[in-house]
CSV table of C-alpha atoms and ligand atoms in Angstrom, one decimal:
chain,number,residue,atom,x,y,z
V,1,MET,CA,6.3,-9.7,-27.9
V,2,ASN,CA,2.5,-9.1,-26.5
V,3,ILE,CA,2.0,-5.8,-24.6
V,4,CYS,CA,1.8,-7.7,-21.2
V,5,ASP,CA,4.9,-9.3,-21.7
V,6,LYS,CA,6.8,-6.1,-22.6
V,7,TYR,CA,5.3,-4.8,-19.3
V,8,LYS,CA,7.0,-7.6,-17.4
V,9,THR,CA,10.2,-6.9,-19.2
V,10,GLU,CA,10.2,-3.2,-18.4
V,11,LEU,CA,9.2,-4.0,-14.6
V,12,SER,CA,12.0,-6.5,-14.3
V,13,ALA,CA,14.4,-4.1,-16.0
V,14,PHE,CA,13.5,-1.6,-13.5
V,15,LEU,CA,14.1,-3.8,-10.4
V,16,ASN,CA,16.9,-5.5,-12.1
V,17,VAL,CA,15.5,-8.9,-11.8
V,18,LYS,CA,14.6,-11.7,-14.3
V,19,LYS,CA,11.4,-11.3,-16.1
V,20,ASP,CA,10.3,-14.7,-15.1
V,21,ALA,CA,10.2,-13.6,-11.6
V,22,ILE,CA,7.4,-11.3,-12.2
V,23,SER,CA,3.6,-12.1,-12.3
V,24,LEU,CA,0.9,-9.6,-12.8
V,25,TYR,CA,-2.7,-9.6,-11.1
V,26,TRP,CA,-6.0,-7.4,-11.4
V,27,LYS,CA,-5.0,-6.1,-7.9
V,28,GLY,CA,-2.0,-6.2,-5.3
V,29,ARG,CA,-4.3,-8.3,-3.0
V,30,VAL,CA,-4.4,-11.2,-5.6
V,31,ALA,CA,-0.6,-11.2,-5.7
V,32,LEU,CA,-0.5,-11.5,-2.0
V,33,TYR,CA,-3.1,-14.4,-2.1
V,34,THR,CA,-1.1,-16.1,-4.7
V,35,ALA,CA,2.1,-15.9,-2.6
V,36,LEU,CA,0.7,-17.2,0.2
V,37,LYS,CA,-1.4,-20.0,-1.4
V,38,SER,CA,2.0,-20.9,-3.1
V,39,MET,CA,3.8,-21.2,0.3
V,40,GLY,CA,1.1,-23.8,1.1
V,41,ILE,CA,-0.3,-21.7,3.8
V,42,SER,CA,-4.0,-23.4,4.6
V,43,LYS,CA,-6.1,-23.8,7.8
V,44,GLY,CA,-4.4,-23.9,11.1
V,45,ASP,CA,-1.6,-21.8,10.0
V,46,GLU,CA,-0.6,-18.3,11.2
V,47,VAL,CA,0.9,-15.3,9.5
V,48,ILE,CA,2.3,-12.5,11.1
V,49,ILE,CA,1.3,-9.1,9.6
V,50,PRO,CA,1.5,-5.5,11.3
V,51,ALA,CA,-1.7,-4.3,13.2
V,52,PHE,CA,-1.4,-1.3,11.0
V,53,THR,CA,-2.5,-2.1,7.3
V,54,CYS,CA,-5.2,-2.4,4.8
V,55,VAL,CA,-7.9,-4.9,5.5
V,56,VAL,CA,-7.2,-6.9,2.4
V,57,VAL,CA,-4.1,-8.1,3.9
V,58,PRO,CA,-5.9,-10.0,6.6
V,59,ASN,CA,-8.4,-10.9,4.1
V,60,ALA,CA,-6.1,-13.1,2.0
V,61,ILE,CA,-4.8,-15.0,4.8
V,62,ILE,CA,-8.3,-15.7,6.1
V,63,TYR,CA,-9.6,-16.8,2.5
V,64,LEU,CA,-7.0,-19.3,2.8
V,65,GLY,CA,-8.3,-20.7,6.0
V,66,ALA,CA,-5.1,-19.4,8.1
V,67,THR,CA,-5.1,-16.9,10.8
V,68,PRO,CA,-3.5,-13.3,10.9
V,69,ILE,CA,-1.5,-12.7,14.0
V,70,TYR,CA,-1.2,-9.1,14.5
V,71,VAL,CA,2.1,-7.0,15.8
V,72,ASP,CA,2.1,-3.4,16.7
V,73,ILE,CA,4.1,-0.7,14.9
V,74,GLU,CA,6.6,2.0,16.2
V,75,GLU,CA,5.4,5.4,16.3
V,76,GLN,CA,8.7,6.8,14.6
V,77,ASN,CA,8.4,4.9,11.7
V,78,LEU,CA,4.7,3.2,11.3
V,79,CYS,CA,6.7,-0.3,10.7
V,80,THR,CA,7.0,-3.2,13.1
V,81,THR,CA,10.2,-4.4,14.8
V,82,LYS,CA,11.9,-7.7,14.8
V,83,ASN,CA,11.4,-7.8,18.5
V,84,LEU,CA,7.8,-7.4,18.5
V,85,ILE,CA,7.7,-10.2,15.8
V,86,GLU,CA,9.6,-12.6,17.6
V,87,LYS,CA,7.3,-12.6,20.4
V,88,LYS,CA,4.3,-13.7,18.1
V,89,ILE,CA,6.2,-16.5,16.6
V,90,THR,CA,4.6,-20.1,17.5
V,91,HIS,CA,4.6,-23.6,16.1
V,92,LYS,CA,1.8,-22.7,13.7
V,93,THR,CA,3.8,-19.5,12.3
V,94,LYS,CA,4.4,-20.1,8.5
V,95,CYS,CA,5.0,-16.6,7.2
V,96,ILE,CA,5.9,-13.1,8.3
V,97,VAL,CA,4.5,-10.1,6.1
V,98,ILE,CA,6.9,-7.2,6.2
V,99,GLN,CA,5.0,-3.9,5.4
V,100,ASN,CA,6.5,-1.1,3.8
V,101,MET,CA,4.4,2.1,5.0
V,102,LEU,CA,3.9,5.1,2.9
V,103,GLY,CA,7.3,4.0,1.6
V,104,LEU,CA,9.0,3.5,5.0
V,105,SER,CA,10.6,0.4,5.9
V,106,ASN,CA,12.3,-1.0,9.2
V,107,GLU,CA,14.5,-3.7,10.1
V,108,VAL,CA,13.7,-5.6,6.8
V,109,ASP,CA,17.1,-7.5,7.0
V,110,GLU,CA,16.8,-8.4,10.8
V,111,ILE,CA,13.2,-9.6,10.1
V,112,VAL,CA,14.3,-11.9,7.1
V,113,LEU,CA,17.3,-13.2,9.2
V,114,LEU,CA,14.7,-14.0,12.2
V,115,ALA,CA,12.5,-15.6,9.6
V,116,LYS,CA,15.3,-17.7,8.5
V,117,LYS,CA,16.3,-18.9,11.9
V,118,HIS,CA,12.7,-20.3,12.5
V,119,GLY,CA,12.3,-21.6,9.1
V,120,LEU,CA,9.5,-19.0,8.1
V,121,TYR,CA,8.5,-17.5,4.9
V,122,THR,CA,8.7,-13.7,4.4
V,123,ILE,CA,6.7,-11.7,2.0
V,124,GLU,CA,7.3,-7.8,1.6
V,125,ASP,CA,4.1,-5.9,1.2
V,126,CYS,CA,5.4,-3.0,-1.2
V,127,THR,CA,2.2,-1.8,-2.1
V,128,HIS,CA,3.5,1.8,-1.0
V,129,GLY,CA,7.1,1.1,-2.0
V,130,PHE,CA,7.8,0.3,-5.5
V,131,GLY,CA,11.0,2.3,-6.6
V,132,GLY,CA,12.2,3.3,-3.1
V,133,LYS,CA,15.2,1.7,-1.6
V,134,TYR,CA,16.3,0.0,1.7
V,135,ASN,CA,19.8,-0.5,2.6
V,136,GLY,CA,20.8,0.0,-1.0
V,137,LEU,CA,18.5,-2.3,-2.8
V,138,TYR,CA,15.1,-1.9,-4.3
V,139,ASN,CA,12.3,-2.5,-2.0
V,140,GLY,CA,11.0,-6.2,-2.3
V,141,LEU,CA,14.3,-7.5,-3.2
V,142,LYS,CA,15.1,-9.2,0.1
V,143,SER,CA,11.9,-11.6,0.9
V,144,ASP,CA,10.7,-14.9,-0.5
V,145,CYS,CA,8.2,-12.8,-2.2
V,146,SER,CA,7.1,-9.5,-2.6
V,147,PHE,CA,3.9,-7.8,-3.9
V,148,TYR,CA,3.4,-4.1,-5.5
V,149,SER,CA,0.1,-2.2,-6.0
V,150,SER,CA,-0.5,0.2,-9.2
V,151,GLN,CA,-3.6,1.0,-7.7
V,152,TRP,CA,-4.9,4.9,-7.6
V,153,ASN,CA,-2.3,6.9,-5.6
V,154,LYS,CA,0.2,4.0,-5.4
V,155,PRO,CA,3.9,5.0,-6.5
V,156,PHE,CA,2.9,4.4,-10.2
V,157,SER,CA,-1.0,3.9,-11.3
V,158,THR,CA,-2.7,1.8,-13.5
V,159,GLY,CA,-6.1,2.3,-11.8
V,160,VAL,CA,-5.8,-1.0,-10.2
V,161,GLY,CA,-3.1,-3.5,-10.4
V,162,GLY,CA,-1.0,-6.0,-8.9
V,163,ILE,CA,2.5,-7.4,-9.3
V,164,LEU,CA,4.2,-10.4,-7.7
V,165,LEU,CA,8.2,-10.7,-7.3
V,166,VAL,CA,9.3,-14.2,-6.3
V,167,ASN,CA,12.8,-14.2,-5.2
V,168,ASN,CA,12.9,-18.0,-3.8
V,169,GLN,CA,13.1,-20.0,-6.7
V,170,ASN,CA,11.5,-23.0,-4.9
V,171,LEU,CA,8.1,-21.2,-5.0
V,172,LYS,CA,8.3,-20.3,-8.9
V,173,SER,CA,6.6,-23.3,-10.6
V,174,GLN,CA,3.8,-23.4,-7.6
V,175,ILE,CA,3.2,-19.5,-8.4
V,176,GLU,CA,3.1,-20.7,-12.1
V,177,LEU,CA,0.5,-23.2,-11.6
V,178,ASN,CA,-1.6,-21.0,-9.2
V,179,ASN,CA,-1.6,-18.4,-11.9
V,180,LYS,CA,-3.1,-20.8,-14.3
V,181,ASN,CA,-6.3,-20.9,-12.2
V,182,LEU,CA,-7.1,-17.1,-12.2
V,183,SER,CA,-10.0,-16.0,-14.3
V,184,LYS,CA,-9.5,-13.2,-17.0
V,185,PRO,CA,-11.1,-9.9,-16.5
V,186,SER,CA,-14.4,-9.3,-18.1
V,187,ASN,CA,-14.5,-6.8,-21.1
V,188,LYS,CA,-16.9,-4.5,-18.9
V,189,SER,CA,-14.2,-4.5,-16.3
V,190,LYS,CA,-11.4,-3.6,-18.6
V,191,LEU,CA,-13.4,-0.9,-20.6
V,192,THR,CA,-14.6,0.8,-17.2
V,193,LEU,CA,-11.0,0.8,-16.0
V,194,HIS,CA,-9.6,2.3,-19.3
V,195,LEU,CA,-12.4,4.9,-18.8
V,196,LEU,CA,-11.4,5.8,-15.3
V,197,ILE,CA,-7.8,6.2,-15.9
V,198,LEU,CA,-8.5,8.5,-18.8
V,199,PHE,CA,-11.2,10.3,-16.5
V,200,ARG,CA,-8.7,10.7,-13.8
V,201,LYS,CA,-6.0,12.1,-16.3
V,202,TYR,CA,-8.2,14.6,-18.0
V,203,ILE,CA,-11.0,15.5,-15.6
V,204,LEU,CA,-9.8,15.1,-11.9
V,205,LYS,CA,-8.4,18.6,-10.8
V,206,ASP,CA,-7.8,20.1,-7.3
V,207,TRP,CA,-11.3,21.5,-7.2
V,208,SER,CA,-13.0,18.6,-8.1
V,209,TYR,CA,-11.0,16.2,-6.0
V,210,TRP,CA,-13.0,15.6,-2.9
V,211,PHE,CA,-16.2,15.6,-4.8
V,212,LEU,CA,-15.1,13.2,-7.2
V,213,LEU,CA,-13.3,11.1,-4.6
V,214,LYS,CA,-16.4,10.6,-2.6
V,215,LEU,CA,-18.5,9.7,-5.6
V,216,TYR,CA,-16.0,7.3,-6.7
V,217,ARG,CA,-15.9,5.5,-3.4
V,218,LYS,CA,-19.6,5.5,-3.3
V,219,LEU,CA,-19.9,3.8,-6.9
V,220,SER,CA,-17.4,1.2,-6.4
V,221,MET,CA,-19.0,0.4,-3.0
V,222,LEU,CA,-22.0,-0.3,-5.2
V,223,GLY,CA,-20.2,-2.3,-7.6
V,224,LEU,CA,-21.0,0.3,-10.3
V,225,VAL,CA,-17.4,1.0,-11.3
V,226,VAL,CA,-14.1,-0.8,-11.0
V,227,GLY,CA,-12.9,-0.1,-7.2
V,228,SER,CA,-10.2,-0.5,-5.2
V,229,SER,CA,-12.4,-2.8,-3.0
V,230,GLN,CA,-15.6,-4.7,-3.2
V,231,LYS,CA,-18.1,-4.4,-0.5
V,232,GLU,CA,-17.8,-7.8,0.8
V,233,GLU,CA,-14.1,-7.1,1.4
V,234,ILE,CA,-14.6,-4.8,4.1
V,235,THR,CA,-18.1,-5.9,5.6
V,236,GLY,CA,-17.0,-9.9,5.9
V,237,ILE,CA,-14.4,-12.3,5.7
V,238,THR,CA,-15.9,-14.5,2.8
V,239,ILE,CA,-13.9,-14.5,-0.5
V,240,PRO,CA,-15.9,-12.5,-2.9
V,241,ASN,CA,-16.8,-13.7,-6.5
V,242,ASN,CA,-14.3,-12.1,-9.0
V,243,TYR,CA,-11.3,-12.0,-6.6
V,244,LEU,CA,-8.7,-14.1,-8.3
V,245,ILE,CA,-8.2,-12.2,-11.5
V,246,SER,CA,-5.3,-11.8,-13.5
V,247,SER,CA,-4.1,-8.5,-15.3
V,248,SER,CA,-5.0,-7.2,-18.7
V,249,TYR,CA,-3.4,-5.4,-21.5
V,250,VAL,CA,-5.1,-2.0,-20.0
V,251,GLN,CA,-2.7,-2.4,-16.9
V,252,ALA,CA,0.3,-3.0,-19.2
V,253,LYS,CA,-0.7,-0.3,-21.6
V,254,PHE,CA,-0.7,2.4,-18.7
V,255,GLY,CA,1.7,0.6,-16.8
V,256,LEU,CA,4.5,0.9,-19.4
V,257,LYS,CA,3.8,4.8,-19.8
V,258,GLU,CA,4.1,5.3,-16.2
V,259,LEU,CA,7.2,3.5,-15.8
V,260,LYS,CA,9.0,5.5,-18.2
V,261,GLN,CA,8.4,8.5,-16.0
V,262,MET,CA,9.1,6.5,-12.6
V,263,HIS,CA,12.5,7.7,-11.9
V,264,ASN,CA,11.3,11.7,-12.5
V,265,LYS,CA,8.5,11.2,-10.3
V,266,LEU,CA,10.4,9.4,-7.6
V,267,SER,CA,12.7,12.6,-7.4
V,268,ILE,CA,9.8,14.7,-6.8
V,269,ARG,CA,8.3,12.6,-4.2
V,270,ARG,CA,11.7,12.8,-2.4
V,271,GLU,CA,12.3,16.4,-3.0
V,272,ASN,CA,8.9,17.2,-1.4
V,273,GLY,CA,8.9,14.8,1.1
V,274,LEU,CA,12.3,16.2,2.4
V,275,ILE,CA,10.8,19.7,2.5
V,276,TYR,CA,7.9,18.7,4.6
V,277,ASN,CA,10.1,16.7,7.0
V,278,GLU,CA,12.1,20.1,7.4
V,279,TRP,CA,9.0,22.2,8.2
V,280,MET,CA,7.7,19.3,10.5
V,281,LYS,CA,11.4,19.3,12.5
V,282,LYS,CA,11.7,23.1,12.2
V,283,ASN,CA,8.2,23.4,13.9
V,284,ASN,CA,8.7,20.8,16.3
V,285,LYS,CA,6.0,18.5,14.9
V,286,TYR,CA,6.0,14.8,14.4
V,287,PHE,CA,8.5,14.2,11.8
V,288,ILE,CA,10.5,11.0,10.2
V,289,ASP,CA,14.0,10.5,11.6
V,290,GLU,CA,16.6,10.9,9.2
V,291,LYS,CA,18.1,7.5,9.8
V,292,TYR,CA,14.9,6.0,7.8
V,293,LEU,CA,15.1,8.7,4.9
V,294,ASP,CA,17.9,7.2,2.7
V,295,ASN,CA,16.3,6.5,-0.6
V,296,HIS,CA,13.0,6.5,1.1
V,297,SER,CA,10.3,7.1,-1.8
V,298,PHE,CA,7.8,9.3,0.0
V,299,LEU,CA,4.8,7.8,-1.4
V,300,LYS,CA,2.9,10.3,1.2
V,301,TYR,CA,4.2,12.2,4.0
V,302,PRO,CA,2.4,11.1,7.1
V,303,ILE,CA,1.1,13.9,9.6
V,304,LEU,CA,-0.6,13.6,13.0
V,305,VAL,CA,-3.4,16.2,13.7
V,306,LYS,CA,-5.4,16.7,17.0
V,307,ASP,CA,-8.7,16.3,15.2
V,308,ARG,CA,-8.7,14.6,11.9
V,309,ASP,CA,-12.3,15.8,11.1
V,310,VAL,CA,-11.7,19.5,11.9
V,311,PHE,CA,-8.2,19.2,9.8
V,312,LEU,CA,-9.8,17.5,7.0
V,313,THR,CA,-12.6,20.2,6.6
V,314,LEU,CA,-10.1,22.9,6.5
V,315,ALA,CA,-8.0,20.9,4.1
V,316,VAL,CA,-11.3,20.3,1.8
V,317,LYS,CA,-12.1,24.0,1.9
V,318,ALA,CA,-8.3,25.2,1.0
V,319,LYS,CA,-8.7,22.6,-1.8
V,320,ILE,CA,-5.7,20.6,-0.6
V,321,GLN,CA,-5.3,16.9,-1.5
V,322,MET,CA,-5.1,15.8,1.8
V,323,GLY,CA,-5.1,11.9,2.3
V,324,ASP,CA,-7.3,10.0,4.8
V,325,TRP,CA,-5.6,6.7,4.9
V,326,PHE,CA,-5.1,4.3,7.8
V,327,ILE,CA,-7.9,5.7,10.0
V,328,SER,CA,-8.2,2.3,11.7
V,329,PRO,CA,-5.6,-0.5,12.4
V,330,LEU,CA,-7.3,-2.3,9.3
V,331,HIS,CA,-8.1,0.5,7.0
V,332,PRO,CA,-10.6,1.2,5.9
V,333,VAL,CA,-12.7,-0.9,8.6
V,334,LYS,CA,-13.5,1.2,11.7
V,335,ASP,CA,-15.3,-1.0,14.0
V,336,ASN,CA,-15.9,-4.7,14.6
V,337,LEU,CA,-12.4,-6.0,14.0
V,338,SER,CA,-12.6,-9.0,15.8
V,339,GLN,CA,-13.9,-10.8,12.7
V,340,TRP,CA,-10.4,-10.0,11.6
V,341,HIS,CA,-9.0,-11.3,14.9
V,342,LEU,CA,-7.8,-8.1,16.0
V,343,GLU,CA,-8.6,-6.5,19.5
V,344,LYS,CA,-7.9,-2.7,19.3
V,345,LYS,CA,-6.7,-2.6,23.1
V,346,ASN,CA,-3.7,-5.1,22.3
V,347,TYR,CA,-2.1,-2.6,19.9
V,348,PRO,CA,-2.0,1.0,21.5
V,349,CYS,CA,0.4,2.5,19.1
V,350,ALA,CA,-1.4,1.3,16.0
V,351,VAL,CA,-4.5,2.7,17.5
V,352,LYS,CA,-3.1,6.1,18.7
V,353,ILE,CA,-1.7,6.7,15.3
V,354,SER,CA,-4.8,5.7,13.2
V,355,GLN,CA,-6.5,8.0,15.3
V,356,HIS,CA,-4.5,11.1,14.3
V,357,ILE,CA,-2.9,10.2,11.0
V,358,LEU,CA,-3.5,12.1,7.6
V,359,ASN,CA,-1.2,12.2,4.6
V,360,LEU,CA,0.2,15.2,2.7
V,361,PRO,CA,0.8,14.6,-1.1
V,362,SER,CA,4.1,14.2,-2.5
V,363,ASP,CA,3.8,14.2,-6.2
V,364,VAL,CA,2.7,17.8,-6.6
V,365,LYS,CA,4.8,20.0,-8.8
V,366,ASN,CA,4.8,22.9,-6.1
V,367,VAL,CA,4.4,22.4,-2.3
V,368,ASN,CA,4.0,26.1,-1.5
V,369,ALA,CA,0.2,26.1,-1.1
V,370,ILE,CA,0.4,23.5,1.2
V,371,LEU,CA,3.2,24.7,3.3
V,372,LYS,CA,1.1,27.8,3.3
V,373,PHE,CA,-2.0,25.7,4.7
V,374,LEU,CA,0.2,23.9,7.2
V,375,ASN,CA,1.6,27.3,8.4
V,376,LYS,CA,-2.0,28.6,8.8
V,377,ASN,CA,-3.3,25.7,10.9
V,378,LYS,CA,0.0,24.9,12.5
V,379,ALA,CA,-1.7,24.8,15.8
V,380,GLN,CA,-3.7,22.0,15.0
V,381,ILE,CA,-0.6,19.5,14.0
V,382,LEU,CA,0.9,17.3,16.5
D,1,PLP,C1,-0.7,-1.8,3.0
D,1,PLP,C2,-1.3,-2.3,2.0
D,1,PLP,N1,-1.4,-3.8,1.2
D,1,PLP,C3,-2.1,-4.0,0.4
D,1,PLP,C4,-2.9,-3.4,-0.3
D,1,PLP,C5,-3.8,-4.0,-1.5
D,1,PLP,O1,-3.3,-3.5,-2.8
D,1,PLP,P1,-4.6,-3.6,-4.0
D,1,PLP,O2,-5.3,-2.4,-3.6
D,1,PLP,O3,-3.6,-3.3,-5.2
D,1,PLP,O4,-5.0,-4.9,-3.9
D,1,PLP,C6,-3.0,-1.9,0.1
D,1,PLP,C7,-4.0,-1.0,-0.7
D,1,PLP,O5,-3.8,-0.1,-0.9
D,1,PLP,C8,-2.2,-1.4,1.1
D,1,PLP,O6,-2.4,-0.2,1.4
């Protein structure tokens, strides 16, 4: 068995699904694109997605000629709801994307039922939620297709990487057909990915985190290293060259190692997430209601702050690995969202949250330094 096959075997064993339900890609967004294409989504179709997501999600829809239709989120769980989605269904709707946000899910069963009632496909965006559970089942098992990401900072990391799980047997052969059209990653991409993973493991430390993160973001925008996004993906809506790329042995090699530690990592994240939640609750700050926390995987812990720039500067000084994700409804693009068909005024909750959100790391061994930092800067937290 080659290493990619072994990786698929381990992934399927973890999720308790059949091995042939899994496909591997260079990035999660390619998995999403493949799922949508396999559902036959094309020009004139509408796909419903949250108005609080990563820009690569509407990109995948637009690259196929279809239109993303946005739905606002709820403040208490950062996800959409069945009722909000229902209002956006038209005769053009073909699919609903149900997003797991920072590990949180909401009304997945209800949304899947709604989709079935209207004859629509569902895709779970589990890029933040591998290994977490919702209503007793691993995230991703309830929709027609689900995709996961193993990009930096995801539940487990292979630098970049995407996984597609197909639960609807009728889509399987079309997915296999579309997989055949993917290009292989170049030797240069594989080598730089390999080096970056080693660099991150051995060189990245708390004190160098912010400097190296900024450098990495710049180099990847210039196309000099394997990056999370290419420049074209965040400046426009044209599919870039080198988008439809399959996975490689590099992802399989590191993915296999990471999967072995997955249960242990999940319990650390959960423990830390619950500590943060207690602190927030005790201090009368924004916190996640217990009803969402059963088996929640806490990829990150969301906090809301008065002034994000001020708080980030304080975090950099204190060498806290604060995350600045979702600073816009279509992260990381801040302005001119109309080319992605999003008008900010229509999504007040997503806009408000994106103005105030930061996230705390959940995969640290000891949260004491972070709690000390939060205590010191309590007045800045909402
Ligand atoms: C919500 C969401 N969906 C999709 C993606 C795309 O995943 P990938 O970077 O593996 O393509 C991301 C990326 O971080 C994301 O945050």
